[in-house]
Amino acid sequence: MKTKAYIFLIFTFSIVNACSVYKKAEKKFEKGEYNSAIDLYQSAIRKNENAAQALFYTAEAYRLSNRLEIAAPYYEAAIDSGYQEDEVYYNYALSLKANSNYKKAKEVLESYLPNANNDEFKKLADFQLNNLYNIDEILEDQTFYTVKNLQEINTPAAEYAPFFNDDKLYFTSTRDEDSKVYKATGDNFSDIYQVKSRGANVDTTTIEKLPPIINWPDANEGSIAIGPRGRTMIFARGNTGKRKGQNDVNLYITRYRSGQWSEPELMRINDPNAWNSTPAFSEDGRTLYFSSTREGGFGGVDLYSATVNSRGQWGNVRNLGDRINTPGDEMFPSTSQDGKLYFSSNGHPGLGKLDIFVAERKGGKITISHLGKPMNSNKDDFGVFMYSPDRGFFSSDRPGGEGRDDIYTWKNEDPNLKIVNYFLAGVSTTRNQNDDEVILPGTSVRLFSSDSVLLGEIMTGQDGKFNFRVSEEENYFIIAEKENYFTTRKTFSTIGKTLDKSKLDALITNKVFETEILLEEIILDKAFELENIYYDFDSANIRADAAKELDRLVTILEDNPPIKIELSSHTDARGEAAYNQDLSRRRAESAVAYIISQGIDPSRIKARGYGESQLIIQDAQTEEEHETNRRTEFKVTEYDKEIARKMREAEEAKFKKGTTEVEIKSEEEVPEQSSSDEFDFN
C-alpha cells in the first residue's frame, strides 16, 4: 500500500512538472521569446504533455522567428497528433512552399479548403492556392539578372537591408558577439554598420558600427534610409522590451549636423499599436515609403507612404492600396531612378517566402512583376537597393551563403535596357498691378490622376518652380492654391508624347514637359470676363458652347468654397436700352440657373443684367468693338476668411491623420528641389 502511494506521488509529480514546462513555454511564446519557447515546447513534447499543442506552437515559434522552412515537420506532426485548427493547415502549406515542395503544399490546401471552418483562413488558403498555381509560369520566366554573394562583408551571422549613399554601403548585422542576445531568435541584437564602397567594391578595413546614439545595446536597429542630400536618416529600432511581441518596432529620424548624427527622435507617423519598419525615400526625399501592421490594411504587413510638408513635418499617411498590398506581407520598399517601386512580398505569386517584385505605373494602371530567378529563390529575398539603373544590392537567406541572411550584388544585363524618365516641370505665376505676369512663390501645387487620385504635392519656393514625375500614356490635372488667390486647375497629358525606346542610344533619357499655372489674386468687385458665352439672337437660352465655359466657372466655385460671386451680362449699345437691360438680365439669370443645376449652392451666386450701361468701348463702330461690349463677367462679392481658415485646418488635420501625436519641433529639413516622386499605387 505504501509502495502504491509512493508510485502515485511520483506519477502526479511528473504530470505537474511536465505541465509547468508547457506553461513556461506558453509564457515565453506570449512574450515573443520564441527561441526560448522552442526549447521548452520540445521538452514538453518529449514528456508527452500537450504534445499536439506543443508541436504546433514549436512550428509557430519557428515561423514567427523567420525560420518557416524548419517548421514544416512540426506542423505535420501536430496534424498527425490530432491538432485540427484551421491555421495549422494554412501555415503548413506555407512552410512546404518555403521548402520548394509546391506539389505537397497544393495538396494540403486542396484537401483543407472543402472542410475549412474559419472564414479568414479559408480566404487566405484560397488566395495562396491560386498563387501556387502560378509557380510553373514563374519558374519558366527568363531574366537577365546575375547575382553574386558579397562575401567580403558577410559573416556566419546575419547581414541584410543594404543601403548605398555617398560611397558608403550601410547594412544591418547581428555580427557583434559582445551584443546581448535577442530572445526571439537566439541571435545577437542587430546593429547598423557602414563600409566605404565604390559600388560593389568594398574596403573591408573600413567596416564600422554606427555610433551608440544610433545603435542601442539593448535594442534591434534595422533598415535605414538616408535622404538625397545625406543629412537626414530614418531607421527602424525595436524590441527594447517596452512592449510585448513585435509591436515594439518604430521609425526614428536623425539629422547630420556639425559632423555627427543628432539624437534620434520617434517619428509621428508611427502607429504605437503596430510594427513600423523598412523605410525608403523617394528620389527627391519628399515621400517616405514604409511597412506597418496598423489596422485598416489588407494583410499582416502593408506598405504605406507619408509626405513631408513645408514645415518639415511628416504626415499624410496612406496605404498604397490593394494592387500592391495583399492578405500576405509586403515590406522593404525602395524606389528606382525611373520611378518604379520595388518591394518584397509573400502574398503575390512567388517561389517561397519573401520574393522581390516591382510595381510600375503606366497608362493610369499599376502592373506588378516578379523579378524571377536568380533574384528570387524559395527563401527570403528582400531589401533590394539600386545604386545605378542596372546594378544594386539585395538580401537573401538562400542556401550557399555565409550566414543566416547575406547581402548579394546584382546586375541587369538586358541588352535592350533603356530608362526613360518623364517629368512635368512648371512655374506658378500671377499678375501684378501692371497686369504683367510674375512669379508667385509659396504656392501649393498638387498633381492628380484623371480619376482624382492625389499623386504628389509640392510647395513652390521663391522661384515658383514645381516638378512632378509623370508616367507614360496618362491624363493628369494639377491644382494650385495660395491664400487670397483663386485655386486654379490645369489639365495635362502624356498620351501620344512618349519616346520610342528602340530609337534611343543612352541608358538613361529624361523627357521634361513644361507648363505654367496662373493664379489670379482675389480682389473684391474685380471683373473677370468669361469667354465664348454666346446666345442665339434675341434668346437667353444656354447653348452647348456657352455651357462649356460656364462649366469652367462651376469648377472655380467648387475649388474656391470661401467665395461668393455676381454673374453679370452686358449688351452692346444697339437697340433700345430697356430691351437690352431686360435681355441681359434674362441671360444672366439663365447662366446662373445652369450653374446652380450643376450643384452650386444658390446662396453663393446671384445674377445681374447691366444692359448697355457699362460699355467698355463708348461709341463703338465696328462689329469687333460691339463684340467687346457684349460680354459675360463674374466678380467676387464676398471672400469668407473663416471658411478659408477652416479649410486650412481641415487640410492640416487630413495631413496628420494616421500619425501619432508626438511633439516634434522640426523633423526634416525640407528638400530644396521642388519636386515629388510619390505615386499612388491604388
XYZ file of C-alpha atoms in Angstrom:
682
model
C 0.000 0.000 0.000
C 2.816 2.291 0.900
C 4.559 1.435 -2.400
C 1.438 2.204 -4.464
C 1.067 5.583 -2.743
C 4.702 6.385 -3.484
C 4.298 5.476 -7.164
C 1.135 7.614 -7.368
C 3.006 10.588 -5.906
C 5.849 10.191 -8.420
C 3.336 9.965 -11.307
C 1.456 13.044 -10.076
C 4.711 14.967 -9.658
C 5.738 14.071 -13.214
C 2.480 15.413 -14.640
C 2.681 18.625 -12.627
C 6.330 19.060 -13.629
C 5.515 18.475 -17.299
C 2.600 20.907 -17.159
C 4.871 23.532 -15.665
C 7.256 23.141 -18.613
C 4.401 23.675 -21.083
C 3.152 26.691 -19.098
C 6.642 28.145 -19.102
C 6.781 27.646 -22.863
C 3.441 29.451 -23.242
C 4.708 32.420 -21.242
C 7.859 32.670 -23.333
C 5.799 32.435 -26.535
C 3.391 35.176 -25.395
C 6.365 37.444 -24.623
C 7.793 36.880 -28.109
C 10.798 34.957 -26.777
C 10.398 32.325 -29.445
C 13.836 30.762 -29.268
C 13.431 30.033 -25.561
C 9.868 28.816 -26.146
C 11.072 26.265 -28.720
C 13.353 24.546 -26.202
C 10.578 24.391 -23.613
C 7.943 23.137 -26.073
C 10.301 20.396 -27.252
C 10.854 19.403 -23.644
C 7.076 19.135 -23.230
C 6.912 17.011 -26.400
C 9.493 14.617 -25.010
C 7.407 14.357 -21.831
C 4.311 13.744 -23.989
C 2.450 16.595 -22.299
C 0.059 18.534 -24.534
C 2.075 17.092 -27.406
C -0.175 18.203 -30.261
C -0.304 21.787 -28.997
C 3.414 21.779 -28.212
C 4.205 20.583 -31.740
C 2.024 23.272 -33.290
C 3.478 26.091 -31.200
C 7.009 24.864 -31.838
C 6.233 25.285 -35.525
C 4.685 28.704 -34.860
C 7.747 29.816 -32.892
C 9.956 28.877 -35.826
C 7.638 30.717 -38.223
C 7.438 33.868 -36.123
C 11.219 33.956 -35.714
C 11.601 33.803 -39.510
C 12.548 30.124 -39.764
C 9.447 28.956 -41.598
C 11.196 26.190 -43.528
C 12.208 24.486 -40.250
C 8.579 24.495 -39.097
C 7.250 22.045 -41.713
C 7.809 18.721 -39.858
C 6.353 20.164 -36.657
C 3.162 21.294 -38.416
C 2.858 17.854 -39.989
C 3.428 16.106 -36.652
C 0.881 18.380 -34.965
C -1.746 17.382 -37.550
C -0.874 13.708 -37.135
C -1.224 14.140 -33.352
C -4.760 15.476 -33.708
C -4.292 19.253 -33.891
C -7.107 20.391 -36.207
C -7.294 24.197 -36.014
C -7.556 25.834 -39.456
C -4.338 27.806 -39.155
C -2.196 24.659 -38.918
C -3.077 23.636 -42.491
C -2.501 27.088 -43.935
C 0.846 27.584 -42.185
C 1.900 24.022 -43.016
C 1.346 24.790 -46.699
C 3.433 27.955 -46.377
C 6.263 26.017 -44.761
C 6.145 23.426 -47.545
C 6.305 26.219 -50.104
C 9.350 27.640 -48.290
C 10.998 24.260 -48.904
C 10.046 24.306 -52.623
C 7.632 21.421 -52.039
C 4.979 23.125 -54.164
C 3.143 19.918 -55.060
C 2.627 18.917 -51.434
C 1.660 22.496 -50.480
C -1.097 22.465 -53.116
C -2.311 19.066 -51.917
C -2.559 20.310 -48.321
C -4.596 23.377 -49.296
C -6.809 21.491 -51.751
C -7.574 18.955 -49.030
C -8.181 21.633 -46.386
C -10.433 24.061 -48.296
C -13.571 21.833 -48.615
C -13.539 21.323 -44.843
C -12.488 24.811 -43.753
C -14.320 26.232 -40.743
C -12.567 29.580 -40.331
C -13.540 32.120 -42.996
C -10.349 34.135 -42.562
C -8.033 31.178 -43.101
C -10.266 29.843 -45.859
C -9.804 33.126 -47.714
C -6.050 33.079 -47.118
C -5.767 29.460 -48.210
C -7.716 30.104 -51.400
C -5.519 33.119 -52.147
C -2.320 31.130 -51.566
C -3.555 28.173 -53.601
C -4.115 30.465 -56.589
C -0.554 31.703 -56.146
C 0.769 28.158 -56.149
C -0.960 27.506 -59.467
C 1.301 30.234 -60.958
C 4.587 28.689 -59.793
C 5.391 26.927 -63.079
C 4.906 30.136 -65.042
C 7.272 31.999 -62.708
C 9.904 29.262 -62.934
C 9.828 29.422 -66.733
C 10.421 33.197 -66.916
C 13.733 34.207 -68.482
C 15.635 37.090 -66.883
C 18.899 38.913 -67.497
C 19.924 39.212 -63.857
C 23.182 37.864 -62.459
C 23.809 37.737 -58.706
C 26.867 37.280 -56.536
C 27.342 36.841 -52.807
C 29.183 39.840 -51.359
C 31.471 37.560 -49.387
C 33.740 40.391 -48.292
C 31.249 41.619 -45.702
C 29.067 38.570 -44.981
C 29.659 36.520 -41.828
C 28.037 33.465 -40.190
C 25.719 35.993 -38.546
C 23.012 37.894 -40.424
C 23.754 40.783 -42.819
C 20.816 42.402 -44.581
C 18.978 45.616 -45.623
C 21.764 47.208 -47.723
C 21.646 50.929 -48.463
C 24.204 52.802 -50.568
C 24.891 56.526 -50.197
C 27.869 58.816 -50.810
C 30.398 55.995 -51.391
C 29.295 54.147 -48.284
C 27.369 50.886 -48.007
C 25.171 50.703 -44.919
C 23.784 47.394 -43.702
C 22.271 45.718 -40.658
C 24.057 42.839 -38.928
C 23.932 40.620 -35.851
C 27.723 40.039 -36.014
C 28.647 41.720 -32.718
C 29.485 38.795 -30.425
C 29.605 41.121 -27.422
C 25.995 42.133 -28.009
C 23.096 40.940 -25.908
C 21.027 38.032 -27.212
C 17.604 38.697 -28.695
C 15.422 36.003 -27.155
C 13.016 35.773 -30.081
C 15.648 34.351 -32.428
C 18.610 33.438 -30.249
C 20.786 35.778 -32.331
C 22.650 38.823 -31.108
C 20.851 42.152 -31.238
C 21.227 43.753 -34.673
C 23.111 46.996 -35.324
C 23.656 49.256 -38.321
C 27.129 49.256 -39.908
C 28.828 51.175 -42.684
C 31.736 50.419 -45.008
C 33.427 52.507 -47.687
C 32.429 51.254 -51.080
C 32.653 52.096 -54.752
C 29.592 50.312 -55.950
C 30.087 46.647 -55.138
C 33.807 47.096 -54.352
C 34.030 47.412 -50.568
C 37.010 48.305 -48.404
C 36.625 45.800 -45.564
C 39.185 47.640 -43.416
C 36.653 50.452 -43.017
C 33.735 48.419 -41.639
C 32.451 50.106 -38.520
C 29.321 50.225 -36.418
C 27.368 53.488 -36.376
C 27.749 55.397 -33.078
C 25.861 54.457 -29.870
C 23.451 57.346 -30.435
C 22.095 55.178 -33.301
C 22.857 51.663 -32.053
C 21.485 50.944 -28.603
C 22.964 47.915 -26.798
C 19.550 46.583 -25.744
C 17.593 47.070 -28.989
C 17.484 45.844 -32.563
C 18.322 48.511 -35.132
C 17.131 47.605 -38.599
C 16.650 49.065 -42.070
C 17.792 52.606 -42.771
C 17.086 55.227 -45.411
C 19.121 58.388 -45.998
C 17.670 61.433 -47.745
C 19.000 62.681 -51.104
C 21.265 65.315 -49.540
C 22.670 62.909 -46.988
C 21.601 64.983 -43.986
C 18.562 63.000 -42.837
C 18.449 59.367 -41.765
C 15.347 57.359 -40.894
C 15.796 53.908 -39.387
C 13.882 51.229 -37.528
C 14.529 50.414 -33.891
C 12.688 47.978 -31.672
C 12.455 45.039 -29.342
C 13.550 47.156 -26.411
C 11.255 45.289 -24.046
C 8.982 48.288 -23.553
C 6.168 46.448 -25.326
C 5.359 42.779 -25.754
C 5.887 40.996 -29.019
C 6.572 42.503 -32.423
C 4.753 45.805 -31.988
C 7.781 47.270 -30.239
C 9.333 48.409 -33.543
C 9.180 52.024 -34.706
C 10.773 54.521 -37.074
C 13.235 57.129 -35.816
C 14.633 60.205 -37.529
C 18.023 61.857 -37.051
C 19.907 64.682 -38.823
C 23.586 65.052 -39.656
C 24.835 68.279 -38.122
C 28.319 69.509 -37.227
C 29.860 66.223 -38.315
C 27.622 63.894 -36.306
C 24.124 62.438 -36.135
C 21.684 64.105 -33.757
C 19.707 62.320 -31.041
C 17.132 60.195 -32.925
C 13.501 61.170 -32.427
C 10.450 58.960 -32.633
C 8.545 59.818 -35.816
C 4.948 60.966 -35.630
C 3.889 58.631 -38.445
C 4.371 55.564 -36.221
C 1.322 53.695 -35.000
C 2.078 52.841 -31.347
C -0.036 49.693 -31.599
C 1.716 48.340 -34.684
C 5.042 47.230 -36.121
C 6.559 50.080 -38.219
C 9.726 49.484 -40.206
C 11.639 49.238 -43.552
C 11.739 52.936 -44.564
C 12.679 54.185 -48.048
C 12.796 57.708 -49.501
C 11.554 58.692 -52.915
C 14.289 60.061 -55.142
C 13.528 63.675 -54.177
C 13.188 62.915 -50.459
C 9.663 64.298 -50.122
C 7.909 60.937 -49.835
C 8.693 58.147 -47.392
C 7.575 54.581 -48.028
C 7.477 52.147 -45.112
C 5.780 48.985 -43.864
C 3.367 48.646 -40.967
C 0.909 46.248 -39.353
C -1.508 49.031 -38.375
C -5.234 48.392 -38.556
C -7.131 49.045 -41.751
C -4.670 47.310 -44.067
C -5.087 44.391 -46.448
C -2.861 41.843 -44.715
C -0.337 41.209 -41.979
C 2.179 43.836 -43.132
C 1.254 46.518 -45.674
C 3.175 49.241 -47.485
C 2.347 52.863 -46.717
C 3.550 56.289 -47.808
C 3.966 59.559 -45.937
C 4.873 63.027 -47.201
C 6.760 65.962 -45.736
C 5.086 69.385 -45.555
C 6.577 72.869 -45.876
C 7.427 72.889 -42.152
C 9.432 69.687 -42.409
C 6.858 67.502 -40.631
C 5.906 64.046 -41.837
C 2.268 63.074 -42.197
C -0.431 62.246 -44.767
C -0.006 58.513 -44.144
C -1.709 56.471 -46.858
C -1.988 52.772 -47.578
C -0.641 52.008 -51.070
C -3.777 50.033 -51.902
C -4.709 46.506 -52.874
C -2.751 46.469 -56.136
C 0.400 46.482 -54.010
C -0.787 45.044 -50.702
C -2.206 41.532 -50.315
C -3.516 39.331 -47.494
C 0.159 38.391 -47.013
C 3.104 40.621 -46.078
C 4.602 43.447 -48.128
C 7.745 45.197 -46.881
C 11.235 46.508 -47.760
C 10.186 49.116 -50.349
C 12.692 51.012 -52.483
C 12.399 53.350 -55.446
C 14.377 53.344 -58.672
C 15.615 56.205 -60.780
C 12.836 55.623 -63.297
C 10.077 55.884 -60.694
C 9.340 52.210 -60.139
C 8.615 50.801 -56.708
C 10.454 47.650 -55.666
C 9.285 45.667 -52.651
C 9.252 42.196 -51.124
C 6.133 40.112 -50.606
C 4.980 36.640 -49.643
C 1.449 37.443 -50.812
C 1.959 37.930 -54.539
C 2.658 34.753 -56.542
C 6.242 33.814 -55.688
C 8.688 30.999 -55.155
C 8.686 30.627 -51.389
C 8.956 33.100 -48.562
C 9.595 36.763 -49.391
C 10.178 37.434 -53.096
C 11.178 40.691 -54.795
C 8.595 42.427 -57.016
C 8.426 45.692 -58.924
C 5.390 47.945 -59.365
C 5.179 50.217 -62.381
C 2.540 52.823 -63.221
C 1.720 53.189 -66.911
C -1.402 54.428 -68.617
C -3.037 55.003 -65.241
C -2.690 51.324 -64.308
C -0.340 49.503 -61.955
C 1.439 46.355 -63.082
C 3.222 44.059 -60.624
C 6.100 41.940 -61.911
C 8.050 39.158 -60.232
C 11.804 39.592 -60.772
C 12.215 35.857 -61.372
C 15.277 33.737 -60.732
C 18.084 34.232 -59.731
C 16.925 37.395 -57.932
C 14.336 35.245 -56.183
C 14.531 31.833 -54.564
C 12.304 29.727 -52.324
C 13.815 31.528 -49.305
C 13.602 35.157 -48.181
C 14.732 37.606 -50.882
C 14.337 41.210 -49.825
C 15.819 44.647 -49.295
C 16.714 45.423 -52.912
C 18.600 48.685 -53.464
C 19.722 50.171 -56.801
C 22.851 52.334 -56.886
C 22.629 52.609 -60.684
C 19.865 51.720 -63.157
C 21.357 48.289 -63.844
C 23.158 47.401 -60.589
C 22.458 47.106 -56.907
C 22.293 45.037 -53.738
C 19.736 42.806 -52.061
C 19.463 40.398 -49.112
C 18.695 36.687 -49.026
C 18.915 33.665 -46.733
C 19.184 31.266 -49.677
C 21.411 28.173 -49.386
C 25.103 28.599 -50.118
C 25.526 31.851 -48.243
C 27.868 32.766 -45.426
C 25.239 33.187 -42.713
C 21.548 33.382 -41.899
C 20.994 36.410 -44.138
C 23.593 37.581 -46.629
C 23.994 40.614 -48.848
C 24.236 39.953 -52.577
C 25.087 42.159 -55.538
C 23.117 42.011 -58.768
C 23.423 43.238 -62.325
C 20.791 43.555 -65.053
C 22.468 42.500 -68.323
C 19.433 43.039 -70.537
C 20.949 44.311 -73.848
C 17.793 46.321 -74.546
C 17.629 48.036 -71.151
C 16.656 51.685 -71.579
C 15.452 54.006 -68.843
C 13.155 56.909 -69.769
C 12.092 59.372 -67.075
C 9.165 61.695 -67.721
C 8.724 64.922 -65.753
C 6.223 67.759 -65.703
C 8.113 70.936 -64.831
C 6.316 74.210 -64.306
C 6.087 77.519 -62.542
C 3.323 79.230 -60.583
C 2.600 82.838 -61.618
C 0.187 85.707 -61.034
C -0.444 89.210 -62.411
C 0.886 92.342 -60.751
C -0.745 95.792 -60.679
C 0.575 96.499 -64.178
C -1.050 93.290 -65.438
C 2.384 91.758 -66.017
C 2.790 88.044 -65.339
C 5.204 87.476 -62.418
C 6.431 84.560 -60.284
C 4.160 83.535 -57.394
C 6.194 81.769 -54.666
C 4.746 79.740 -51.804
C 2.085 78.073 -53.935
C 0.774 74.627 -53.078
C 0.688 72.580 -56.282
C -0.862 69.108 -56.364
C -0.797 66.519 -59.125
C -3.834 64.264 -59.632
C -4.602 61.371 -61.929
C -7.594 61.779 -64.223
C -9.727 59.897 -61.685
C -8.825 62.428 -58.959
C -6.238 60.328 -57.071
C -3.601 62.545 -55.445
C -0.179 61.604 -56.835
C 2.093 64.330 -55.499
C 2.146 67.646 -53.655
C 4.685 70.491 -53.662
C 5.088 73.910 -52.057
C 6.908 76.125 -54.549
C 9.949 78.138 -53.480
C 10.907 81.694 -54.349
C 11.373 80.690 -57.982
C 7.795 79.360 -58.162
C 9.013 76.136 -59.755
C 7.487 72.706 -59.352
C 8.440 69.353 -60.825
C 6.483 66.087 -60.851
C 7.386 62.696 -62.178
C 4.709 61.512 -64.602
C 4.041 58.214 -66.365
C 3.564 57.158 -69.941
C 0.184 57.431 -71.651
C -1.755 59.019 -68.807
C -4.016 62.036 -68.245
C -3.491 64.338 -65.255
C -4.603 67.618 -63.781
C -2.799 69.944 -61.404
C -4.398 72.170 -58.786
C -2.565 75.211 -57.449
C -3.673 77.185 -54.407
C -2.479 80.003 -52.221
C -4.282 82.057 -49.612
C -6.089 85.104 -51.077
C -5.748 83.699 -54.615
C -8.178 81.720 -56.743
C -7.490 77.999 -56.522
C -6.743 77.059 -60.121
C -6.561 73.805 -62.038
C -4.975 72.802 -65.313
C -5.003 69.566 -67.314
C -2.003 67.751 -68.782
C -1.487 64.527 -70.712
C 1.427 62.323 -71.755
C -0.747 60.362 -74.180
C 0.941 60.293 -77.572
C 4.034 62.041 -76.182
C 6.167 59.114 -75.045
C 9.514 58.224 -76.606
C 10.315 55.128 -78.657
C 12.988 53.328 -76.601
C 14.202 51.410 -79.638
C 15.452 54.693 -81.114
C 17.367 55.769 -78.018
C 21.098 55.224 -77.555
C 21.647 56.345 -73.964
C 20.914 54.113 -70.968
C 19.016 56.986 -69.296
C 16.904 59.618 -71.083
C 14.972 62.373 -69.336
C 11.947 63.882 -71.073
C 10.676 67.105 -69.490
C 7.279 68.630 -70.307
C 6.925 72.304 -69.410
C 3.874 74.196 -68.183
C 2.829 77.124 -66.045
C -0.221 77.800 -63.930
C -1.605 81.295 -63.387
C -3.348 82.210 -60.118
C -5.400 85.394 -60.024
C -5.487 87.361 -56.794
C -8.931 87.537 -55.197
C -9.910 91.229 -55.279
C -13.461 92.085 -54.357
C -15.531 93.524 -57.213
C -12.795 92.979 -59.790
C -14.442 91.771 -63.003
C -13.276 88.634 -64.849
C -14.672 88.047 -68.305
C -15.957 84.612 -69.312
C -15.008 83.882 -72.880
C -17.227 82.261 -75.502
C -20.560 82.843 -73.733
C -22.778 83.145 -76.792
C -26.555 83.187 -77.080
C -28.800 82.850 -80.099
C -30.229 86.115 -81.395
C -32.857 87.543 -79.069
C -32.539 84.474 -76.801
C -31.407 83.778 -73.236
C -31.132 80.012 -73.665
C -27.745 78.445 -72.813
C -26.080 76.984 -75.892
C -23.742 73.992 -75.756
C -20.651 76.124 -76.415
C -21.676 78.526 -73.633
C -22.215 75.610 -71.221
C -18.580 74.555 -71.633
C -17.349 77.935 -70.440
C -19.888 78.030 -67.616
C -18.598 74.613 -66.534
C -15.237 76.293 -66.010
C -16.895 78.753 -63.636
C -18.579 75.833 -61.852
C -15.103 74.355 -61.299
C -13.833 77.680 -59.958
C -16.677 77.797 -57.445
C -16.109 74.168 -56.452
C -12.391 74.766 -55.958
C -12.957 78.020 -54.025
C -15.635 77.466 -51.333
C -14.891 80.761 -49.493
C -16.107 82.977 -52.379
C -19.496 84.297 -53.418
C -19.899 85.873 -56.832
C -22.064 88.030 -59.010
C -22.517 86.898 -62.605
C -23.343 89.743 -64.949
C -24.383 90.012 -68.577
C -23.708 93.058 -70.784
C -25.027 94.012 -74.216
C -23.789 96.446 -76.826
C -25.487 99.803 -77.372
C -27.523 98.833 -80.393
C -31.254 98.573 -79.833
C -33.474 100.035 -77.134
C -31.799 100.472 -73.722
C -34.788 98.994 -71.842
C -34.857 95.963 -74.107
C -31.099 95.438 -73.705
C -31.456 95.736 -69.926
C -34.138 93.043 -69.831
C -32.280 90.773 -72.236
C -29.060 90.981 -70.198
C -30.989 90.196 -67.005
C -32.612 87.133 -68.552
C -29.272 85.939 -69.924
C -27.545 86.362 -66.552
C -30.382 84.528 -64.782
C -30.226 81.729 -67.339
C -26.462 81.342 -66.799
C -26.905 81.326 -63.007
C -29.682 78.736 -63.260
C -27.371 76.492 -65.259
C -24.565 76.852 -62.678
C -26.955 76.039 -59.816
C -28.145 72.969 -61.739
C -24.554 71.703 -61.580
C -24.675 71.565 -57.771
C -23.553 75.037 -56.712
C -25.303 76.463 -53.630
C -27.718 79.219 -54.838
C -26.623 81.444 -51.934
C -23.142 81.696 -53.470
C -24.148 83.259 -56.783
C -26.507 85.979 -57.967
C -27.442 87.239 -61.441
C -27.238 90.820 -62.608
C -28.051 92.319 -66.008
C -26.396 95.626 -66.872
C -27.644 96.019 -70.420
C -25.629 98.725 -72.178
C -24.883 100.718 -69.001
C -21.231 99.586 -68.629
C -19.768 99.764 -72.119
C -16.061 99.123 -72.436
C -15.887 100.998 -75.744
C -18.055 104.065 -75.954
C -19.392 104.943 -79.415
C -18.409 101.537 -80.790
C -18.432 101.486 -84.598
C -17.102 98.127 -85.780
C -18.525 94.665 -85.166
C -15.366 93.822 -83.245
C -15.934 96.760 -80.920
C -19.573 95.801 -80.411
C -18.437 92.230 -79.581
C -16.108 93.625 -76.930
C -19.065 95.318 -75.261
C -21.175 92.124 -75.412
C -19.749 90.046 -72.603
C -20.456 87.910 -69.536
C -18.412 88.585 -66.400
C -18.175 87.489 -62.825
C -16.744 89.228 -59.805
C -16.200 88.156 -56.219
C -18.592 89.918 -53.884
C -17.551 88.132 -50.696
C -14.482 86.218 -49.513
C -15.200 84.383 -46.256
C -11.868 84.123 -44.449
C -13.447 81.969 -41.733
C -14.300 79.297 -44.321
C -10.766 79.608 -45.701
C -9.348 79.139 -42.190
C -11.469 76.042 -41.566
C -10.369 74.603 -44.908
C -6.713 75.044 -43.943
C -7.372 73.400 -40.584
C -9.154 70.514 -42.323
C -6.179 70.049 -44.646
C -3.835 70.078 -41.656
C -5.999 67.509 -39.868
C -6.042 65.369 -43.008
C -2.251 65.595 -43.181
C -1.915 64.440 -39.584
C -4.454 61.647 -39.936
C -2.952 58.284 -39.190
C 0.000 59.732 -37.287
C 0.740 59.629 -33.591
C 0.708 62.896 -31.721
C 4.364 63.060 -30.753
C 5.513 66.664 -30.365
C 8.477 67.198 -32.669
C 9.570 70.747 -33.440
C 11.154 70.015 -36.803
C 11.532 66.521 -38.145
C 13.064 67.260 -41.501
C 14.838 69.935 -43.459
C 12.605 70.220 -46.481
C 14.440 69.254 -49.681
C 15.360 72.234 -51.835
C 14.258 70.558 -55.040
C 10.608 71.341 -55.613
C 9.555 68.022 -56.992
C 7.743 64.885 -55.971
C 8.071 61.240 -56.894
C 5.084 59.966 -54.955
C 2.798 57.779 -56.971
C -0.480 56.375 -55.763
C -0.450 52.613 -56.319
C -4.201 52.065 -55.776
